[in-house]
Coordinates of C-alpha atoms in Angstrom, one line a residue:
M8 CA 127.8 115.5 130.5
V9 CA 126.6 113.8 126.6
N10 CA 123.1 112.8 127.2
P11 CA 123.1 109.1 125.8
T12 CA 119.8 109.0 124.3
K13 CA 120.6 111.8 121.7
K14 CA 122.1 110.8 118.5
A15 CA 125.3 111.9 117.8
P16 CA 126.3 114.8 115.4
G17 CA 127.5 113.7 112.1
K18 CA 129.9 115.8 110.1
P19 CA 127.9 118.8 108.5
T20 CA 128.3 118.7 104.6
E21 CA 126.6 120.7 102.1
A22 CA 124.5 117.4 101.2
D23 CA 122.7 118.2 105.0
G24 CA 122.1 121.9 103.7
A25 CA 124.5 123.9 106.2
S26 CA 127.0 125.6 105.4
P27 CA 130.6 123.7 104.7
P28 CA 132.3 123.6 108.4
S29 CA 134.8 126.0 109.1
F30 CA 136.7 124.1 110.7
D31 CA 139.4 121.1 109.4
A32 CA 139.4 117.4 110.2
D33 CA 141.9 117.8 112.8
V34 CA 139.3 120.0 115.1
W35 CA 136.4 117.1 114.0
T36 CA 138.4 114.6 115.5
S37 CA 139.6 116.4 118.7
L38 CA 135.8 116.9 119.1
E39 CA 134.8 113.5 118.1
A40 CA 137.3 112.1 120.8
K41 CA 136.2 114.7 123.2
M42 CA 132.5 113.1 123.2
T43 CA 133.9 109.7 123.1
K44 CA 135.7 110.3 126.4
E45 CA 132.7 111.7 127.9
L46 CA 130.6 108.3 126.9
D47 CA 133.2 106.3 128.1
A48 CA 132.8 108.3 131.4
Y49 CA 129.3 108.1 131.2
V50 CA 129.0 104.5 130.4
T51 CA 131.6 103.5 133.4
K52 CA 129.8 105.4 135.7
S53 CA 125.9 104.3 134.7
F54 CA 127.1 100.8 133.4
N55 CA 125.0 98.4 135.5
Q56 CA 121.5 100.5 134.5
L57 CA 122.4 101.0 131.2
N58 CA 123.0 97.0 131.1
N59 CA 120.4 96.1 133.0
K60 CA 117.6 98.5 132.9
S61 CA 115.1 99.0 130.4
I62 CA 114.2 102.4 129.4
N63 CA 111.3 102.1 127.9
N64 CA 107.7 100.0 127.6
K65 CA 109.3 97.5 124.9
A66 CA 112.2 96.0 127.7
E67 CA 114.7 98.4 125.4
R68 CA 117.6 98.6 126.9
A69 CA 120.5 101.6 126.2
I70 CA 121.7 99.1 123.1
H71 CA 118.6 98.8 121.8
I72 CA 118.0 102.5 121.6
A73 CA 122.1 102.9 120.2
S74 CA 121.1 100.5 117.2
K75 CA 117.7 101.2 116.2
E76 CA 118.7 105.2 116.3
G77 CA 122.1 104.9 114.9
H78 CA 123.8 106.6 118.1
L79 CA 127.2 104.5 116.5
L80 CA 129.6 106.5 119.2
L81 CA 127.4 105.6 122.0
L82 CA 127.1 101.9 120.7
D83 CA 131.3 101.7 120.6
S84 CA 131.7 102.8 123.7
L85 CA 129.0 100.1 125.1
L86 CA 131.1 97.1 123.1
R87 CA 134.0 98.7 124.5
H88 CA 132.4 98.0 128.0
G89 CA 130.9 94.6 127.5
V90 CA 127.4 95.4 127.9
K91 CA 125.1 92.5 127.0
T92 CA 124.2 92.5 123.2
D93 CA 122.1 89.2 123.1
V94 CA 119.0 90.9 125.4
T95 CA 115.8 91.2 123.2
N96 CA 112.8 93.4 123.7
V97 CA 109.0 92.5 123.9
D98 CA 109.1 91.4 120.3
N99 CA 112.2 89.1 121.1
Q100 CA 114.8 91.4 118.7
T101 CA 117.9 91.9 119.4
P102 CA 120.0 95.3 118.9
L103 CA 120.7 93.5 114.9
H104 CA 117.0 93.2 114.5
L105 CA 116.2 96.6 115.7
A106 CA 119.6 98.4 113.6
I107 CA 118.0 95.8 110.6
E108 CA 114.2 97.2 110.8
N109 CA 115.1 101.2 111.3
G110 CA 117.5 101.1 108.4
Q111 CA 120.6 101.5 110.8
E112 CA 123.0 100.2 107.9
K113 CA 126.3 101.4 109.6
V114 CA 125.4 100.2 113.0
A115 CA 123.9 96.8 111.2
I116 CA 127.1 96.1 109.7
K117 CA 129.1 96.6 113.0
L118 CA 127.2 94.7 115.0
I119 CA 128.1 91.9 112.3
E120 CA 131.5 92.6 112.3
K121 CA 131.8 93.0 116.2
R122 CA 131.0 89.2 115.9
Q123 CA 129.9 90.7 120.0
I124 CA 125.6 89.2 119.2
S125 CA 124.1 86.5 118.1
L126 CA 123.0 86.7 114.7
S127 CA 120.3 83.3 114.9
I128 CA 118.2 84.7 117.3
T129 CA 114.7 84.7 116.1
D130 CA 111.9 87.2 117.1
K131 CA 108.1 86.7 117.8
K132 CA 107.4 86.0 114.3
G133 CA 110.6 84.2 113.7
R134 CA 112.4 86.0 112.3
S135 CA 116.2 85.7 111.9
P136 CA 118.0 89.5 111.4
L137 CA 118.9 87.8 108.0
H138 CA 115.0 87.8 106.9
V139 CA 114.3 91.2 107.9
A140 CA 117.7 91.8 105.9
V141 CA 116.1 90.7 103.0
Q142 CA 112.5 91.7 103.7
K143 CA 113.9 95.2 104.4
G144 CA 116.1 95.6 100.8
Q145 CA 119.3 95.7 102.9
E146 CA 121.2 93.9 100.6
N147 CA 125.0 94.8 101.6
V148 CA 123.8 94.0 105.6
A149 CA 121.9 90.3 103.9
I150 CA 125.3 89.5 101.9
K151 CA 127.7 90.4 105.4
L152 CA 125.3 87.7 107.4
V153 CA 125.0 85.2 104.9
K154 CA 129.0 85.3 104.8
A155 CA 129.0 85.4 108.7
S156 CA 126.7 82.9 109.3
P157 CA 125.7 80.4 106.3
S158 CA 123.4 78.0 109.2
L159 CA 121.0 81.0 109.1
L160 CA 119.7 80.0 105.1
P161 CA 117.8 77.3 106.5
L162 CA 115.8 78.8 109.1
A163 CA 112.3 79.3 108.7
D164 CA 110.3 82.2 110.0
M165 CA 106.7 81.5 111.1
E166 CA 105.2 81.8 107.2
N167 CA 107.8 78.7 106.8
S168 CA 109.8 81.3 104.6
L169 CA 113.3 81.1 104.2
P170 CA 115.5 84.7 103.6
L171 CA 115.8 83.2 100.3
H172 CA 111.7 83.6 99.7
Y173 CA 112.3 87.5 100.9
A174 CA 115.0 87.8 98.9
T175 CA 113.6 87.0 95.5
L176 CA 110.5 89.0 96.6
K177 CA 112.8 91.6 97.2
Y178 CA 114.6 91.8 94.1
L179 CA 118.2 91.2 95.5
P180 CA 120.0 89.4 92.9
N181 CA 123.2 89.4 94.9
A182 CA 121.9 88.7 97.8
V183 CA 120.1 85.7 96.1
K184 CA 123.2 84.9 94.6
E185 CA 125.5 84.9 97.8
I186 CA 122.5 82.6 99.4
L187 CA 122.8 80.0 96.3
N188 CA 126.2 79.9 96.3
Q189 CA 126.8 79.4 99.9
S190 CA 123.2 77.1 100.8
G191 CA 123.5 74.7 97.4
D192 CA 120.7 73.5 95.9
K193 CA 119.6 72.0 99.4
N194 CA 117.1 74.9 100.0
V195 CA 116.1 75.7 96.7
D196 CA 112.7 73.9 96.8
H197 CA 111.7 75.3 100.1
R198 CA 108.0 75.7 100.4
D199 CA 106.4 78.5 102.7
K200 CA 103.0 78.1 104.2
S201 CA 101.1 78.8 100.8
G202 CA 102.9 76.0 99.5
E203 CA 105.4 78.7 97.2
T204 CA 108.9 78.2 96.3
P205 CA 111.2 80.9 95.7
L206 CA 110.9 80.4 91.8
T207 CA 106.7 80.3 91.8
L208 CA 107.1 83.5 93.8
A209 CA 109.5 85.3 91.1
L210 CA 107.0 83.9 87.7
K211 CA 104.0 85.3 89.7
S212 CA 105.5 87.9 90.4
L213 CA 107.1 88.7 86.8
A214 CA 103.7 90.4 85.3
K215 CA 103.4 92.8 87.4
D216 CA 106.7 94.2 87.2
S217 CA 108.4 97.4 85.5
E218 CA 110.8 96.8 82.3
T219 CA 113.8 97.5 85.5
E220 CA 112.2 95.0 88.0
E221 CA 111.5 92.4 85.0
K222 CA 115.3 92.5 84.2
T223 CA 116.3 92.0 88.0
K224 CA 114.0 89.4 88.2
M225 CA 115.3 87.3 85.2
M226 CA 118.3 87.3 87.2
I227 CA 116.9 85.7 89.8
I228 CA 115.0 83.0 87.7
K229 CA 118.3 82.4 86.1
L230 CA 120.2 82.0 89.5
L231 CA 117.1 79.8 90.4
V232 CA 116.7 77.9 88.0
G233 CA 120.6 77.2 87.6
H234 CA 120.6 76.0 91.4
G235 CA 118.5 72.8 90.1
A236 CA 115.1 74.8 90.9
D237 CA 112.0 71.9 90.0
L238 CA 110.5 72.8 87.0
T239 CA 107.9 70.2 86.9
Q240 CA 106.2 72.0 90.5
R241 CA 103.4 73.5 89.5
L242 CA 102.7 77.2 89.5
Y243 CA 98.9 78.0 90.6
W244 CA 96.6 80.2 89.7
S245 CA 94.2 78.7 92.0
K246 CA 93.3 75.4 93.3
Q247 CA 92.0 74.0 90.0
D248 CA 94.0 75.7 87.6
S249 CA 98.1 75.0 87.8
L250 CA 101.2 74.7 85.4
P251 CA 104.3 73.2 85.7
V252 CA 106.8 75.3 85.4
L253 CA 108.6 73.9 82.7
H254 CA 105.4 74.4 80.6
H255 CA 105.0 78.0 81.7
L256 CA 108.9 78.9 80.3
V257 CA 108.6 77.6 77.3
R258 CA 105.2 78.8 76.5
Q259 CA 106.7 82.3 77.4
G260 CA 109.5 82.1 75.1
R261 CA 112.3 82.1 78.0
R262 CA 114.9 80.2 76.0
D263 CA 117.5 82.4 78.2
V264 CA 116.0 80.8 81.3
L265 CA 116.2 77.6 79.9
R266 CA 119.8 77.3 79.5
E267 CA 120.3 77.6 82.8
V268 CA 118.7 74.0 83.8
K269 CA 121.0 72.0 85.9
T270 CA 118.2 69.2 85.6
P271 CA 119.3 66.9 83.1
W272 CA 117.0 67.3 79.8
E273 CA 116.3 63.9 79.2
V274 CA 114.3 63.4 82.7
I275 CA 111.9 66.8 82.1
I276 CA 111.9 67.0 78.1
N277 CA 108.5 65.2 77.5
M278 CA 107.0 65.4 80.4
R279 CA 103.5 65.6 80.2
Y280 CA 100.5 68.2 81.4
E281 CA 98.4 66.1 83.5
P282 CA 95.6 67.0 85.5
Q283 CA 95.2 67.3 88.8
A284 CA 92.5 65.4 90.8
G285 CA 88.8 66.6 90.3
T286 CA 89.9 68.3 87.7
L287 CA 87.2 68.9 84.6
G288 CA 87.5 68.9 81.1
S289 CA 90.1 68.7 78.4
R290 CA 92.5 71.8 79.4
S291 CA 93.4 74.2 82.0
S292 CA 90.5 76.6 82.8
T293 CA 92.5 80.1 82.1
Q294 CA 95.5 78.9 80.8
Q295 CA 94.3 77.5 78.0
I296 CA 96.7 74.3 77.5
P297 CA 95.2 71.5 76.7
F298 CA 96.3 68.2 79.7
G299 CA 98.9 65.9 78.3
A300 CA 100.7 68.6 76.3
T301 CA 104.7 68.3 76.7
P302 CA 106.8 71.4 76.9
L303 CA 107.1 71.0 73.1
Y304 CA 103.2 70.8 71.9
V305 CA 102.8 74.2 74.5
A306 CA 105.7 76.3 72.1
A307 CA 104.4 74.4 68.9
T308 CA 101.3 76.1 70.5
A309 CA 102.6 79.4 71.5
G310 CA 104.3 80.1 68.0
S311 CA 108.0 80.1 70.1
L312 CA 110.1 79.2 67.0
K313 CA 113.5 79.8 69.5
S314 CA 111.4 77.6 72.0
V315 CA 110.8 74.8 70.0
K316 CA 114.3 74.4 68.1
F317 CA 115.8 75.2 71.6
L318 CA 114.1 71.4 73.1
L319 CA 113.9 70.1 69.7
E320 CA 117.6 70.2 70.2
K321 CA 117.4 68.9 73.5
G322 CA 115.6 65.6 72.4
A323 CA 112.7 66.5 72.5
D324 CA 110.2 64.2 70.6
P325 CA 108.1 65.6 68.2
N326 CA 105.8 62.5 68.0
I327 CA 104.1 62.4 71.2
G328 CA 100.9 63.4 71.2
L329 CA 98.2 64.0 73.7
S330 CA 97.6 61.6 76.4
T331 CA 93.6 62.7 76.9
G332 CA 92.9 61.5 73.5
S333 CA 90.5 64.6 73.5
S334 CA 88.8 65.0 69.8
N335 CA 88.8 68.7 70.1
E336 CA 92.6 69.4 70.8
P337 CA 95.2 69.2 67.8
P338 CA 97.1 65.5 68.6
T339 CA 100.4 66.3 67.9
P340 CA 103.0 69.6 67.9
L341 CA 102.9 69.4 64.0
W342 CA 99.6 69.3 64.2
V343 CA 99.0 72.0 66.7
A344 CA 101.3 74.5 64.2
L345 CA 99.3 73.7 61.2
N346 CA 96.5 74.2 63.4
K347 CA 97.7 77.8 64.6
S348 CA 99.8 78.6 61.1
H349 CA 102.7 78.9 62.8
T350 CA 104.4 77.6 59.6
D351 CA 108.0 78.3 60.5
V352 CA 107.6 75.9 63.4
A353 CA 106.2 73.3 61.1
K354 CA 109.3 73.4 59.1
A355 CA 110.7 73.3 62.1
L356 CA 109.2 70.1 63.1
L357 CA 109.2 68.4 59.9
K358 CA 112.9 68.8 59.8
H359 CA 113.6 66.4 63.3
D360 CA 110.7 63.7 61.6
A361 CA 107.4 64.5 62.2
K362 CA 105.3 62.7 61.2
I363 CA 102.3 63.6 58.9
D364 CA 100.4 60.7 58.4
V365 CA 98.2 61.1 61.7
E366 CA 94.7 61.6 61.4
W367 CA 92.0 64.3 63.4
Q368 CA 88.3 64.7 63.8
G369 CA 88.3 62.5 60.3
S370 CA 91.0 64.9 58.6
H371 CA 95.0 64.2 57.4
M372 CA 97.1 67.2 57.1
L373 CA 97.0 68.1 53.2
H374 CA 93.2 68.0 53.5
F375 CA 93.7 70.4 56.4
A376 CA 96.5 72.1 55.3
I377 CA 93.9 73.3 52.1
E378 CA 90.8 74.2 54.3
K379 CA 92.0 75.4 57.3
T380 CA 95.6 77.1 57.4
S381 CA 95.6 80.9 56.7
A382 CA 95.5 82.1 53.1
Q383 CA 98.7 83.7 53.2
C384 CA 100.5 80.8 53.9
R385 CA 98.3 77.8 52.8
T386 CA 100.7 77.4 50.1
E387 CA 104.2 77.5 51.7
V388 CA 102.4 74.3 54.1
V389 CA 101.2 72.6 51.1
K390 CA 104.2 72.9 49.4
L391 CA 106.1 72.0 52.8
L392 CA 104.1 68.9 53.4
L393 CA 104.5 67.5 49.8
S394 CA 108.3 68.2 50.4
H395 CA 107.8 65.9 52.9
N396 CA 106.3 62.7 50.4
A397 CA 102.4 63.8 52.1
N398 CA 100.4 60.9 51.1
L399 CA 99.1 62.4 47.5
H400 CA 96.3 58.8 47.6
Q401 CA 95.3 59.9 51.5
K402 CA 91.1 59.8 51.6
D403 CA 89.7 61.5 54.3
S404 CA 86.1 60.5 55.5
S405 CA 84.2 61.6 52.5
K406 CA 86.8 59.9 50.4
R407 CA 88.7 62.6 48.8
I408 CA 91.9 62.8 47.8
P409 CA 93.5 66.0 48.6
L410 CA 94.1 66.8 44.9
I411 CA 90.0 66.2 44.1
F412 CA 89.5 68.1 48.1
A413 CA 91.3 71.1 46.5
A414 CA 89.2 71.2 43.3
E415 CA 86.0 71.4 45.7
K416 CA 87.6 74.0 48.2
G417 CA 88.6 76.3 45.1
C418 CA 91.7 76.6 46.4
I419 CA 93.5 77.4 43.0
S420 CA 97.1 78.0 44.6
S421 CA 96.8 74.5 46.8
L422 CA 95.2 72.6 43.5
N423 CA 98.0 74.1 41.3
A424 CA 100.9 72.9 43.7
L425 CA 99.2 68.8 44.2
W426 CA 98.7 69.1 40.3
D427 CA 102.4 69.4 39.7
A428 CA 102.9 66.9 42.4
H429 CA 100.6 64.6 40.8
A430 CA 102.5 65.0 37.7
K431 CA 105.7 63.9 38.7
L432 CA 103.9 60.6 39.9
E433 CA 102.1 60.3 36.1
L434 CA 98.6 61.4 37.0
P435 CA 95.9 59.4 36.4
E436 CA 93.1 59.9 34.3
T437 CA 90.3 59.2 37.2
H438 CA 92.0 61.8 39.2
A439 CA 92.1 64.6 36.2
M440 CA 88.4 63.9 35.6
D441 CA 87.4 63.7 39.6
A442 CA 89.1 67.2 40.0
L443 CA 87.5 69.0 36.7
K444 CA 84.1 67.8 38.0
A445 CA 84.7 68.7 41.5
I446 CA 85.3 72.3 40.2
C447 CA 82.9 72.5 37.5
R448 CA 80.0 71.2 39.8
E449 CA 81.5 74.1 42.8
G450 CA 81.9 76.4 39.9
H451 CA 85.3 77.6 40.0
H452 CA 86.3 78.9 36.7
C453 CA 89.9 79.5 37.8
C454 CA 90.4 76.3 38.6
V455 CA 89.2 75.0 35.4
A456 CA 91.8 77.9 33.5
L457 CA 94.6 76.2 35.8
L458 CA 94.2 72.9 34.8
Y459 CA 93.5 73.7 31.2
A460 CA 97.2 75.6 31.4
K461 CA 99.0 72.4 33.0
G462 CA 97.7 70.4 29.9
A463 CA 94.6 68.9 31.7
D464 CA 92.0 67.1 28.9
I465 CA 89.0 69.4 28.9
N466 CA 86.7 66.8 26.9
T467 CA 87.7 63.4 29.2
Q468 CA 84.9 61.8 30.4
D469 CA 84.1 59.5 32.8
E470 CA 82.3 56.2 32.8
H471 CA 79.4 56.6 31.7
G472 CA 80.8 59.2 29.2
Y473 CA 79.8 63.0 30.7
T474 CA 82.8 65.5 29.9
P475 CA 83.3 68.6 32.3
L476 CA 81.1 70.6 30.8
H477 CA 78.2 67.9 31.2
Y478 CA 78.2 68.6 34.7
A479 CA 79.1 72.4 34.5
A480 CA 75.7 72.4 32.9
S481 CA 73.6 70.3 35.1
Y482 CA 74.7 72.3 38.0
N483 CA 74.3 75.3 35.6
R484 CA 77.9 77.4 36.4
T485 CA 78.0 79.8 33.6
D486 CA 80.9 80.7 34.3
V487 CA 82.9 77.5 34.5
I488 CA 80.9 76.8 31.1
N489 CA 82.1 80.4 29.4
V490 CA 85.7 79.1 30.4
L491 CA 85.3 75.7 29.0
L492 CA 83.6 76.8 25.8
S493 CA 86.2 79.1 25.2
M494 CA 88.9 76.8 25.2
G495 CA 87.3 74.5 23.3
A496 CA 85.1 72.0 25.4
D497 CA 83.7 69.8 22.5
R498 CA 80.0 70.3 22.6
T499 CA 78.9 67.4 20.5
V500 CA 80.0 65.0 23.4
K501 CA 77.0 62.5 23.7
A502 CA 76.8 60.5 27.7
Q503 CA 76.5 57.2 27.1
T504 CA 74.2 55.9 30.1
R505 CA 72.0 58.4 32.3
Q506 CA 73.5 58.7 35.9
E507 CA 72.8 60.9 38.9
P508 CA 72.4 64.0 38.8
F509 CA 71.8 63.9 35.2
E510 CA 68.6 63.7 33.9
V511 CA 69.5 62.5 30.7
A512 CA 72.4 61.0 28.3
G513 CA 73.3 63.2 25.3
T514 CA 75.0 66.5 24.7
A515 CA 75.7 69.4 28.0
E516 CA 72.8 71.0 26.0
A517 CA 70.8 68.1 26.3
V518 CA 71.9 67.9 30.4
A519 CA 71.0 71.6 30.8
R520 CA 67.5 71.0 29.3
A521 CA 66.7 68.2 30.9
S522 CA 67.8 69.7 34.5
G523 CA 65.8 73.4 33.7
H524 CA 68.3 75.4 32.6
V525 CA 66.8 76.8 29.5
D526 CA 68.9 79.8 29.3
T527 CA 72.1 77.8 30.2
A528 CA 71.4 75.3 27.0
G529 CA 70.7 78.4 24.6
L530 CA 74.2 79.6 26.0
I531 CA 75.9 76.2 25.1
K532 CA 73.7 76.0 21.5
N533 CA 74.8 79.3 20.3
W534 CA 78.3 79.6 21.8
G535 CA 80.4 81.6 18.8
Q536 CA 77.3 82.5 17.2

């Protein structure tokens, strides 16, 4: 007689480490039939005991044992004889729960297909067989269950988690797809006890994955977003530190995910990142994004040109600034692009009519580009702003127009571009003099040579009669004096009236002597001798 608690042998193979069988398929079929006949005889004889009596202290019956240990022949015999299938053990697990939990996929599929067992019974943890299938990573079984009983999809376990939560965490894209196809958008934003949705769980675990797992996870994220997952929900790192999902995706440059968005873009495109109640400061403590930022602002901060272009195409407003009014943060996407030296991003924003007349910390964009933009892209940014009609006469908090500011800072490339821009508008003589004064005062001799080459009159006088040479002499800028004199600066020009910082009127030599620069006075006097 066959022992029903001993697993029926499978057909031996080379993979089992055995030699190839010496009998053919007909012999095996005959043996299997004999075993089945003996099992049926045993089940018939012992039906009441097998159907009703517990075999162990877990209140498990024969069908539980057959299911969890994979006794397919015994299971078939029990099912043919009509044993109870909805019986549960002490943990309220059905035979199907146990088959799935113990990796008996063939048994699980047989139980599902026979339709002789309830699929909606939950165990002590509130888990349906579908919960267990996705938790154990048994994707084929999960898909069978979803198709057989879509009513399982909204069932939550004791953690308030749906099968969709676990399918997401176990990297089961086909199961996720089938669940979403069956349930539509109904449960895509369901929150577990921790407040997590399937999408937030997927995004949080993304950074911990290997490259292969990341590809699978991205497939799942796209499926969730494509089925209407809420992009305004918060992704939490702590109670006081969170970020809207949309802002997170934009910052990560996930344009492939953004293409799947089902929510109308006009509803979310200009959504601001607002602080949570009780949050202090002007920005997230760990995410380093200022409160009030739009998705476009975040993309500009990250320098993600693809995300910037995508958002602009979807209707993002480049002129929506921060809502917090913090003077420490660049106020608009264009400002932040300039601040980060993201020139390509600035170009894209300007093409979509980003305003350039916005002030920040007492500075305008041209002034800022001259002083703060990285050296390698400064000229490009200045020219870019000029090509979009930046105001050449706009003054900073110190009353300096960009030309004078560039001269004072010695930014030769910016000075060159600004001089050319002014020349097209007939540069006022006072501007030229002011630029030369600033250069001479600060000692930027290369800038003197540039303006001379551009046609500047190095003997131009201000309202008091002082020339650039007078200013260079007063500030003891010998390098500038050498350049001016080599270019033909007139040493004989006399200022008519005394003014600060000059101690006397008269020639540049006299100004140098009066300022205590005796050697410089001698240089001017003896030039060319």
